[in-house]
Each structure stands twice: as structure tokens, then as C-alpha cells.
Amino acid sequence: EIVLTQSPATLSLSPGGRATLSCRASQSVSSSLAWYQQKPGQGPRLLIYDASNRATGIPARFSGSGSGTDFTLTISSLEPEDFAVYFCQQRSHWPPTFGGGTKVEIK
Amino acid sequence: EVQLVESGGGLIQPGGSLRLSCAASGFIFSNYAMAWVRQAPGKGLEWVSTLSSGGGSSYYAASVKGRFTVSRDNSRNTLSLQMNSLRAEDTAIYYCAKDLSVTARWDFDNWGQGTLVTVSS
């Protein structure tokens, strides 16, 4: 199965800062990659699908890029509500798999 | 507004059985594939199972195949997961998730709050 490796494990930033999260696949997943946000006690929320498409209602400060094996989620200017854990997920190869997550915490 | 509400979790002994349910509203349930995804305490996400919109095709992770059975009742907008021969490693929050598209894409645009299953003696 495809292994997704996310880095860094933790990102410490201030509100207003720029967050750059990485997701690397063990083999090419084309553009079939999604990003989710999860806050404590909640289910995940879809942010980005197909590597770069924002899901319905997702603010423009969230953007995704990449293809093949290397992907990036960028949050251009962190709002207080953006401090959370972020997961990537591939659907190119069965079974669908998730990365281990990056926690974005307040510095 | 899409809502997915899971129920049925609890404490169960190893080898026991449990049935989870997910009540869906706010969309045409019968049009979408639905999935179960779990998260062990403090860990990442693991896809468990997907059921096609009509219920004719089901898919399982290797870790649960042969022990778990997914089903749906499109007349009641309900998704279920029958879990048998439970093991300690099945301990997790179980989320119900809606597929992004009417044709199963294997990514998920709406999730429930989850229900906790604890397998322990």
C-alpha cells in the first residue's frame, strides 16, 4: 500500500504566519491527493481535493500544490481557528491511505 | 446542511461483537458511496470500509476483512457496520464519511463526530 509521510510532525507558528506542510508518497499518486483539517473532538474536514482544488466553503488562504510524490498544503496567513492537525490522503491506489499528520500549534 | 451522526460505540470484551450506525441527513443518501474510517486514540486515520451507493459493492481494509460487514438502508438514510471478533487493536473512534462524488472517489467531504469503540477485558 502507498505510504504517505508528512513533515514536519509539528509546526509552531504565530497567528498571521505562513504555514507550509509537506506530504510525500512512497510512489506516484498522480494528483489524487486530499488534505483534511482536524480539531480536537471533531471529525476531519476536507480542505483540498485532487491536490489543488479547494472544497466547498474553504477560505482562499488554504492552497494545495504538487503531483506525483510530493505535495504541499500552504496556509498563507494563519487565523486562530487554523491551529489544528492536518492529514493528507491518497486515493490513487487501493486501499486509500492517510499520512500521519502535522500539528500546527501556536508559537 | 449535511449531517452524519454515529452511534453504537462502547466498551466490549475481546472476541465480542458491536454494531455501529450512522444516521445521514441533508443530502440524497442513496446517491453516494459511504465509508467508515477509524482513528486509534492519539493516532492517525485508517480507512476501514466503503459501500457503494446502491449497496451492491463493498470494500474492506485487510485488517478487518472477514470480521466486519458494512451495510446500508437507503429508505432510512442509515449506514451500519457490524463488527465481530473484536480485538484490542480495533479500539478507535469510528467515523462515518460521505464520498465526495456520486461515483465513488475514495475521498470524503463530510464526516461525523465519531463514536468510540473500546475493546478491553
PDB file of C-alpha atoms in Angstrom:
ATOM      1  CA  GLU A   1       0.000   0.000   0.000  1.00  0.00           C
ATOM      2  CA  ILE A   2       1.004   3.617  -0.500  1.00  0.00           C
ATOM      3  CA  VAL A   3       2.756   5.190   2.479  1.00  0.00           C
ATOM      4  CA  LEU A   4       2.294   8.927   2.953  1.00  0.00           C
ATOM      5  CA  THR A   5       4.933  10.704   5.029  1.00  0.00           C
ATOM      6  CA  GLN A   6       4.043  14.117   6.401  1.00  0.00           C
ATOM      7  CA  SER A   7       6.540  16.671   7.631  1.00  0.00           C
ATOM      8  CA  PRO A   8       7.160  18.297   9.922  1.00  0.00           C
ATOM      9  CA  ALA A   9       5.356  16.445  12.691  1.00  0.00           C
ATOM     10  CA  THR A  10       4.756  19.739  14.481  1.00  0.00           C
ATOM     11  CA  LEU A  11       4.862  23.289  13.164  1.00  0.00           C
ATOM     12  CA  SER A  12       4.996  26.138  15.690  1.00  0.00           C
ATOM     13  CA  LEU A  13       3.883  29.444  14.216  1.00  0.00           C
ATOM     14  CA  SER A  14       2.263  32.705  15.226  1.00  0.00           C
ATOM     15  CA  PRO A  15      -1.110  33.942  14.017  1.00  0.00           C
ATOM     16  CA  GLY A  16      -0.583  35.729  10.729  1.00  0.00           C
ATOM     17  CA  GLY A  17       2.326  33.486   9.833  1.00  0.00           C
ATOM     18  CA  ARG A  18       2.636  31.312   6.749  1.00  0.00           C
ATOM     19  CA  ALA A  19       2.373  27.532   7.138  1.00  0.00           C
ATOM     20  CA  THR A  20       3.894  25.107   4.654  1.00  0.00           C
ATOM     21  CA  LEU A  21       3.064  21.430   5.192  1.00  0.00           C
ATOM     22  CA  SER A  22       4.569  18.581   3.191  1.00  0.00           C
ATOM     23  CA  CYS A  23       3.215  15.179   2.182  1.00  0.00           C
ATOM     24  CA  ARG A  24       5.402  12.675   0.336  1.00  0.00           C
ATOM     25  CA  ALA A  25       4.073   9.468  -1.232  1.00  0.00           C
ATOM     26  CA  SER A  26       6.031   6.219  -1.471  1.00  0.00           C
ATOM     27  CA  GLN A  27       5.101   6.057  -5.158  1.00  0.00           C
ATOM     28  CA  SER A  28       3.295   8.314  -7.576  1.00  0.00           C
ATOM     29  CA  VAL A  29      -0.336   9.083  -6.760  1.00  0.00           C
ATOM     30  CA  SER A  30      -0.732  11.465  -9.712  1.00  0.00           C
ATOM     31  CA  SER A  31      -2.936  14.327  -8.440  1.00  0.00           C
ATOM     32  CA  SER A  32      -5.221  12.099  -6.378  1.00  0.00           C
ATOM     33  CA  LEU A  33      -4.410  13.629  -3.042  1.00  0.00           C
ATOM     34  CA  ALA A  34      -6.604  15.338  -0.465  1.00  0.00           C
ATOM     35  CA  TRP A  35      -5.909  17.392   2.648  1.00  0.00           C
ATOM     36  CA  TYR A  36      -8.026  17.395   5.804  1.00  0.00           C
ATOM     37  CA  GLN A  37      -8.068  19.517   8.944  1.00  0.00           C
ATOM     38  CA  GLN A  38      -8.978  18.006  12.310  1.00  0.00           C
ATOM     39  CA  LYS A  39      -9.623  19.807  15.571  1.00  0.00           C
ATOM     40  CA  PRO A  40      -9.837  18.089  18.977  1.00  0.00           C
ATOM     41  CA  GLY A  41     -13.059  16.192  19.458  1.00  0.00           C
ATOM     42  CA  GLN A  42     -14.166  16.668  15.856  1.00  0.00           C
ATOM     43  CA  GLY A  43     -14.220  14.644  12.687  1.00  0.00           C
ATOM     44  CA  PRO A  44     -11.886  15.678   9.866  1.00  0.00           C
ATOM     45  CA  ARG A  45     -12.867  18.461   7.468  1.00  0.00           C
ATOM     46  CA  LEU A  46     -11.991  18.254   3.787  1.00  0.00           C
ATOM     47  CA  LEU A  47      -9.876  21.236   2.699  1.00  0.00           C
ATOM     48  CA  ILE A  48      -8.339  20.290  -0.651  1.00  0.00           C
ATOM     49  CA  TYR A  49      -9.045  17.513  -3.157  1.00  0.00           C
ATOM     50  CA  ASP A  50      -7.221  16.451  -6.291  1.00  0.00           C
ATOM     51  CA  ALA A  51      -4.100  18.160  -4.941  1.00  0.00           C
ATOM     52  CA  SER A  52      -5.172  21.744  -5.587  1.00  0.00           C
ATOM     53  CA  ASN A  53      -8.959  22.143  -5.559  1.00  0.00           C
ATOM     54  CA  ARG A  54     -10.474  23.828  -2.528  1.00  0.00           C
ATOM     55  CA  ALA A  55     -13.531  22.101  -1.123  1.00  0.00           C
ATOM     56  CA  THR A  56     -16.803  23.955  -0.730  1.00  0.00           C
ATOM     57  CA  GLY A  57     -16.598  26.778   1.794  1.00  0.00           C
ATOM     58  CA  ILE A  58     -12.846  26.593   2.336  1.00  0.00           C
ATOM     59  CA  PRO A  59     -11.180  30.015   2.579  1.00  0.00           C
ATOM     60  CA  ALA A  60      -8.736  31.126  -0.104  1.00  0.00           C
ATOM     61  CA  ARG A  61      -5.856  31.236   2.389  1.00  0.00           C
ATOM     62  CA  PHE A  62      -5.682  27.442   2.032  1.00  0.00           C
ATOM     63  CA  SER A  63      -3.969  26.207  -1.113  1.00  0.00           C
ATOM     64  CA  GLY A  64      -2.588  22.899  -2.301  1.00  0.00           C
ATOM     65  CA  SER A  65       0.037  22.055  -4.872  1.00  0.00           C
ATOM     66  CA  GLY A  66       2.075  19.162  -6.196  1.00  0.00           C
ATOM     67  CA  SER A  67       1.716  15.973  -8.183  1.00  0.00           C
ATOM     68  CA  GLY A  68       3.349  12.586  -8.353  1.00  0.00           C
ATOM     69  CA  THR A  69       5.027  12.025  -4.997  1.00  0.00           C
ATOM     70  CA  ASP A  70       5.450  15.491  -3.480  1.00  0.00           C
ATOM     71  CA  PHE A  71       2.617  17.680  -2.252  1.00  0.00           C
ATOM     72  CA  THR A  72       2.298  20.875  -0.245  1.00  0.00           C
ATOM     73  CA  LEU A  73      -0.505  22.482   1.732  1.00  0.00           C
ATOM     74  CA  THR A  74       0.019  26.188   2.311  1.00  0.00           C
ATOM     75  CA  ILE A  75      -1.907  28.399   4.716  1.00  0.00           C
ATOM     76  CA  SER A  76      -0.984  31.909   3.657  1.00  0.00           C
ATOM     77  CA  SER A  77      -1.845  33.753   6.879  1.00  0.00           C
ATOM     78  CA  LEU A  78      -2.794  31.723   9.931  1.00  0.00           C
ATOM     79  CA  GLU A  79      -6.030  32.577  11.663  1.00  0.00           C
ATOM     80  CA  PRO A  80      -6.627  31.461  15.276  1.00  0.00           C
ATOM     81  CA  GLU A  81      -9.034  28.762  14.074  1.00  0.00           C
ATOM     82  CA  ASP A  82      -6.367  27.213  11.807  1.00  0.00           C
ATOM     83  CA  PHE A  83      -4.353  25.730  14.668  1.00  0.00           C
ATOM     84  CA  ALA A  84      -5.175  22.054  14.290  1.00  0.00           C
ATOM     85  CA  VAL A  85      -3.866  18.772  12.895  1.00  0.00           C
ATOM     86  CA  TYR A  86      -3.668  18.292   9.129  1.00  0.00           C
ATOM     87  CA  PHE A  87      -3.739  14.972   7.289  1.00  0.00           C
ATOM     88  CA  CYS A  88      -3.116  14.096   3.658  1.00  0.00           C
ATOM     89  CA  GLN A  89      -4.840  11.158   1.943  1.00  0.00           C
ATOM     90  CA  GLN A  90      -4.295   9.409  -1.373  1.00  0.00           C
ATOM     91  CA  ARG A  91      -6.960   7.674  -3.427  1.00  0.00           C
ATOM     92  CA  SER A  92      -4.870   6.732  -6.450  1.00  0.00           C
ATOM     93  CA  HIS A  93      -4.069   3.204  -5.275  1.00  0.00           C
ATOM     94  CA  TRP A  94      -6.317   0.904  -3.262  1.00  0.00           C
ATOM     95  CA  PRO A  95      -6.575   0.964  -0.308  1.00  0.00           C
ATOM     96  CA  PRO A  96      -6.906   4.670   0.350  1.00  0.00           C
ATOM     97  CA  THR A  97      -4.291   5.696   2.899  1.00  0.00           C
ATOM     98  CA  PHE A  98      -3.618   8.675   5.153  1.00  0.00           C
ATOM     99  CA  GLY A  99      -0.470  10.381   6.302  1.00  0.00           C
ATOM    100  CA  GLY A 100       0.474  10.526   9.959  1.00  0.00           C
ATOM    101  CA  GLY A 101      -0.467  14.181  10.332  1.00  0.00           C
ATOM    102  CA  THR A 102       1.148  17.555  11.007  1.00  0.00           C
ATOM    103  CA  LYS A 103       0.131  19.507  14.071  1.00  0.00           C
ATOM    104  CA  VAL A 104       0.115  23.274  13.596  1.00  0.00           C
ATOM    105  CA  GLU A 105       0.439  24.836  17.038  1.00  0.00           C
ATOM    106  CA  ILE A 106       0.603  28.352  18.351  1.00  0.00           C
ATOM    107  CA  LYS A 107       4.126  29.588  18.975  1.00  0.00           C
TER     108      LYS A 107
ATOM    109  CA  GLU B   1     -26.621  21.059   5.705  1.00  0.00           C
ATOM    110  CA  VAL B   2     -25.094  17.587   5.632  1.00  0.00           C
ATOM    111  CA  GLN B   3     -25.198  15.792   8.967  1.00  0.00           C
ATOM    112  CA  LEU B   4     -23.740  12.409   9.856  1.00  0.00           C
ATOM    113  CA  VAL B   5     -24.394  11.110  13.364  1.00  0.00           C
ATOM    114  CA  GLU B   6     -22.736   7.917  14.543  1.00  0.00           C
ATOM    115  CA  SER B   7     -23.954   5.760  17.409  1.00  0.00           C
ATOM    116  CA  GLY B   8     -23.438   2.322  18.914  1.00  0.00           C
ATOM    117  CA  GLY B   9     -19.937   2.575  20.305  1.00  0.00           C
ATOM    118  CA  GLY B  10     -18.968   1.377  23.761  1.00  0.00           C
ATOM    119  CA  LEU B  11     -16.820  -0.955  25.814  1.00  0.00           C
ATOM    120  CA  ILE B  12     -16.704  -4.539  24.589  1.00  0.00           C
ATOM    121  CA  GLN B  13     -14.628  -7.555  25.544  1.00  0.00           C
ATOM    122  CA  PRO B  14     -12.163  -9.101  23.087  1.00  0.00           C
ATOM    123  CA  GLY B  15     -13.977 -11.558  20.820  1.00  0.00           C
ATOM    124  CA  GLY B  16     -17.263  -9.704  21.200  1.00  0.00           C
ATOM    125  CA  SER B  17     -19.499  -8.012  18.648  1.00  0.00           C
ATOM    126  CA  LEU B  18     -20.798  -4.485  18.201  1.00  0.00           C
ATOM    127  CA  ARG B  19     -22.948  -2.748  15.616  1.00  0.00           C
ATOM    128  CA  LEU B  20     -22.366   0.876  14.701  1.00  0.00           C
ATOM    129  CA  SER B  21     -24.904   3.069  12.948  1.00  0.00           C
ATOM    130  CA  CYS B  22     -24.676   6.346  11.085  1.00  0.00           C
ATOM    131  CA  ALA B  23     -27.766   8.478  10.518  1.00  0.00           C
ATOM    132  CA  ALA B  24     -27.427  10.733   7.485  1.00  0.00           C
ATOM    133  CA  SER B  25     -29.364  13.845   6.524  1.00  0.00           C
ATOM    134  CA  GLY B  26     -29.065  16.929   4.332  1.00  0.00           C
ATOM    135  CA  PHE B  27     -28.227  15.145   1.073  1.00  0.00           C
ATOM    136  CA  ILE B  28     -29.570  12.411  -1.190  1.00  0.00           C
ATOM    137  CA  PHE B  29     -28.104   9.483   0.738  1.00  0.00           C
ATOM    138  CA  SER B  30     -28.867   6.883  -1.910  1.00  0.00           C
ATOM    139  CA  ASN B  31     -26.694   8.717  -4.456  1.00  0.00           C
ATOM    140  CA  TYR B  32     -23.398   8.463  -2.589  1.00  0.00           C
ATOM    141  CA  ALA B  33     -20.931   5.819  -1.558  1.00  0.00           C
ATOM    142  CA  MET B  34     -20.304   5.897   2.178  1.00  0.00           C
ATOM    143  CA  ALA B  35     -17.324   4.892   4.267  1.00  0.00           C
ATOM    144  CA  TRP B  36     -16.117   4.094   7.761  1.00  0.00           C
ATOM    145  CA  VAL B  37     -12.747   5.485   8.846  1.00  0.00           C
ATOM    146  CA  ARG B  38     -11.242   4.911  12.276  1.00  0.00           C
ATOM    147  CA  GLN B  39      -8.696   6.643  14.468  1.00  0.00           C
ATOM    148  CA  ALA B  40      -6.949   4.914  17.342  1.00  0.00           C
ATOM    149  CA  PRO B  41      -6.509   7.183  20.393  1.00  0.00           C
ATOM    150  CA  GLY B  42      -3.891   9.813  19.625  1.00  0.00           C
ATOM    151  CA  LYS B  43      -3.104   8.246  16.251  1.00  0.00           C
ATOM    152  CA  GLY B  44      -3.737   8.846  12.567  1.00  0.00           C
ATOM    153  CA  LEU B  45      -6.640   7.896  10.332  1.00  0.00           C
ATOM    154  CA  GLU B  46      -7.253   4.421   8.884  1.00  0.00           C
ATOM    155  CA  TRP B  47      -9.818   3.688   6.183  1.00  0.00           C
ATOM    156  CA  VAL B  48     -11.942   0.690   7.230  1.00  0.00           C
ATOM    157  CA  SER B  49     -14.686   0.098   4.672  1.00  0.00           C
ATOM    158  CA  THR B  50     -16.657   1.616   1.795  1.00  0.00           C
ATOM    159  CA  LEU B  51     -20.088   0.688   0.484  1.00  0.00           C
ATOM    160  CA  SER B  52     -21.353   1.747  -2.920  1.00  0.00           C
ATOM    161  CA  SER B  53     -24.425   3.935  -3.252  1.00  0.00           C
ATOM    162  CA  GLY B  54     -26.763   1.032  -4.001  1.00  0.00           C
ATOM    163  CA  GLY B  55     -25.116  -1.325  -1.542  1.00  0.00           C
ATOM    164  CA  GLY B  56     -24.009  -3.805  -4.179  1.00  0.00           C
ATOM    165  CA  SER B  57     -20.262  -3.331  -3.791  1.00  0.00           C
ATOM    166  CA  SER B  58     -18.381  -3.356  -0.510  1.00  0.00           C
ATOM    167  CA  TYR B  59     -14.702  -2.924   0.229  1.00  0.00           C
ATOM    168  CA  TYR B  60     -12.707  -3.629   3.374  1.00  0.00           C
ATOM    169  CA  ALA B  61      -9.275  -2.971   4.774  1.00  0.00           C
ATOM    170  CA  ALA B  62      -7.210  -6.135   5.163  1.00  0.00           C
ATOM    171  CA  SER B  63      -7.169  -5.606   8.933  1.00  0.00           C
ATOM    172  CA  VAL B  64     -10.953  -6.062   9.219  1.00  0.00           C
ATOM    173  CA  LYS B  65     -11.868  -8.227   6.221  1.00  0.00           C
ATOM    174  CA  GLY B  66     -13.847 -11.268   7.292  1.00  0.00           C
ATOM    175  CA  ARG B  67     -14.737  -9.742  10.668  1.00  0.00           C
ATOM    176  CA  PHE B  68     -16.586  -6.520   9.753  1.00  0.00           C
ATOM    177  CA  THR B  69     -19.631  -6.152   7.494  1.00  0.00           C
ATOM    178  CA  VAL B  70     -20.883  -2.837   6.128  1.00  0.00           C
ATOM    179  CA  SER B  71     -24.496  -2.319   5.087  1.00  0.00           C
ATOM    180  CA  ARG B  72     -26.941   0.473   4.359  1.00  0.00           C
ATOM    181  CA  ASP B  73     -30.666   1.138   4.343  1.00  0.00           C
ATOM    182  CA  ASN B  74     -31.347   3.793   1.739  1.00  0.00           C
ATOM    183  CA  SER B  75     -35.001   4.032   2.783  1.00  0.00           C
ATOM    184  CA  ARG B  76     -33.890   5.114   6.267  1.00  0.00           C
ATOM    185  CA  ASN B  77     -30.712   7.002   5.280  1.00  0.00           C
ATOM    186  CA  THR B  78     -28.643   4.796   7.538  1.00  0.00           C
ATOM    187  CA  LEU B  79     -25.194   3.221   7.236  1.00  0.00           C
ATOM    188  CA  SER B  80     -24.162   0.385   9.557  1.00  0.00           C
ATOM    189  CA  LEU B  81     -21.005  -1.501  10.489  1.00  0.00           C
ATOM    190  CA  GLN B  82     -21.308  -4.924  12.100  1.00  0.00           C
ATOM    191  CA  MET B  83     -18.076  -5.700  13.928  1.00  0.00           C
ATOM    192  CA  ASN B  84     -17.403  -9.277  15.050  1.00  0.00           C
ATOM    193  CA  SER B  85     -14.425 -10.998  16.690  1.00  0.00           C
ATOM    194  CA  LEU B  86     -13.247  -7.678  18.042  1.00  0.00           C
ATOM    195  CA  ARG B  87      -9.616  -7.267  19.060  1.00  0.00           C
ATOM    196  CA  ALA B  88      -7.790  -4.768  21.250  1.00  0.00           C
ATOM    197  CA  GLU B  89      -6.323  -3.193  18.121  1.00  0.00           C
ATOM    198  CA  ASP B  90      -9.838  -2.316  16.915  1.00  0.00           C
ATOM    199  CA  THR B  91     -10.058   0.239  19.723  1.00  0.00           C
ATOM    200  CA  ALA B  92     -10.654   3.567  17.999  1.00  0.00           C
ATOM    201  CA  ILE B  93     -13.054   6.357  17.220  1.00  0.00           C
ATOM    202  CA  TYR B  94     -15.097   5.250  14.218  1.00  0.00           C
ATOM    203  CA  TYR B  95     -16.180   7.954  11.777  1.00  0.00           C
ATOM    204  CA  CYS B  96     -18.864   7.751   9.140  1.00  0.00           C
ATOM    205  CA  ALA B  97     -17.856   9.671   5.998  1.00  0.00           C
ATOM    206  CA  LYS B  98     -19.594  10.661   2.776  1.00  0.00           C
ATOM    207  CA  ASP B  99     -17.801  10.196  -0.534  1.00  0.00           C
ATOM    208  CA  LEU B 100     -17.081  13.405  -2.416  1.00  0.00           C
ATOM    209  CA  SER B 101     -18.907  12.359  -5.575  1.00  0.00           C
ATOM    210  CA  VAL B 102     -21.862  10.316  -6.747  1.00  0.00           C
ATOM    211  CA  THR B 103     -19.297   7.995  -8.359  1.00  0.00           C
ATOM    212  CA  ALA B 104     -17.120   6.638  -5.537  1.00  0.00           C
ATOM    213  CA  ARG B 105     -13.884   8.616  -5.477  1.00  0.00           C
ATOM    214  CA  TRP B 106     -12.453   7.400  -2.188  1.00  0.00           C
ATOM    215  CA  ASP B 107     -12.102  10.869  -0.707  1.00  0.00           C
ATOM    216  CA  PHE B 108     -14.585  12.258   1.760  1.00  0.00           C
ATOM    217  CA  ASP B 109     -16.236  15.652   2.016  1.00  0.00           C
ATOM    218  CA  ASN B 110     -18.340  15.227   5.144  1.00  0.00           C
ATOM    219  CA  TRP B 111     -17.605  13.375   8.359  1.00  0.00           C
ATOM    220  CA  GLY B 112     -19.481  12.666  11.545  1.00  0.00           C
ATOM    221  CA  GLN B 113     -18.254  13.375  15.069  1.00  0.00           C
ATOM    222  CA  GLY B 114     -17.388   9.725  15.594  1.00  0.00           C
ATOM    223  CA  THR B 115     -18.256   7.023  18.101  1.00  0.00           C
ATOM    224  CA  LEU B 116     -15.682   5.449  20.417  1.00  0.00           C
ATOM    225  CA  VAL B 117     -15.198   1.694  20.456  1.00  0.00           C
ATOM    226  CA  THR B 118     -13.050   0.291  23.262  1.00  0.00           C
ATOM    227  CA  VAL B 119     -12.098  -3.378  23.167  1.00  0.00           C
ATOM    228  CA  SER B 120     -10.809  -4.451  26.554  1.00  0.00           C
ATOM    229  CA  SER B 121     -11.339  -7.085  29.203  1.00  0.00           C
TER     230      SER B 121
END
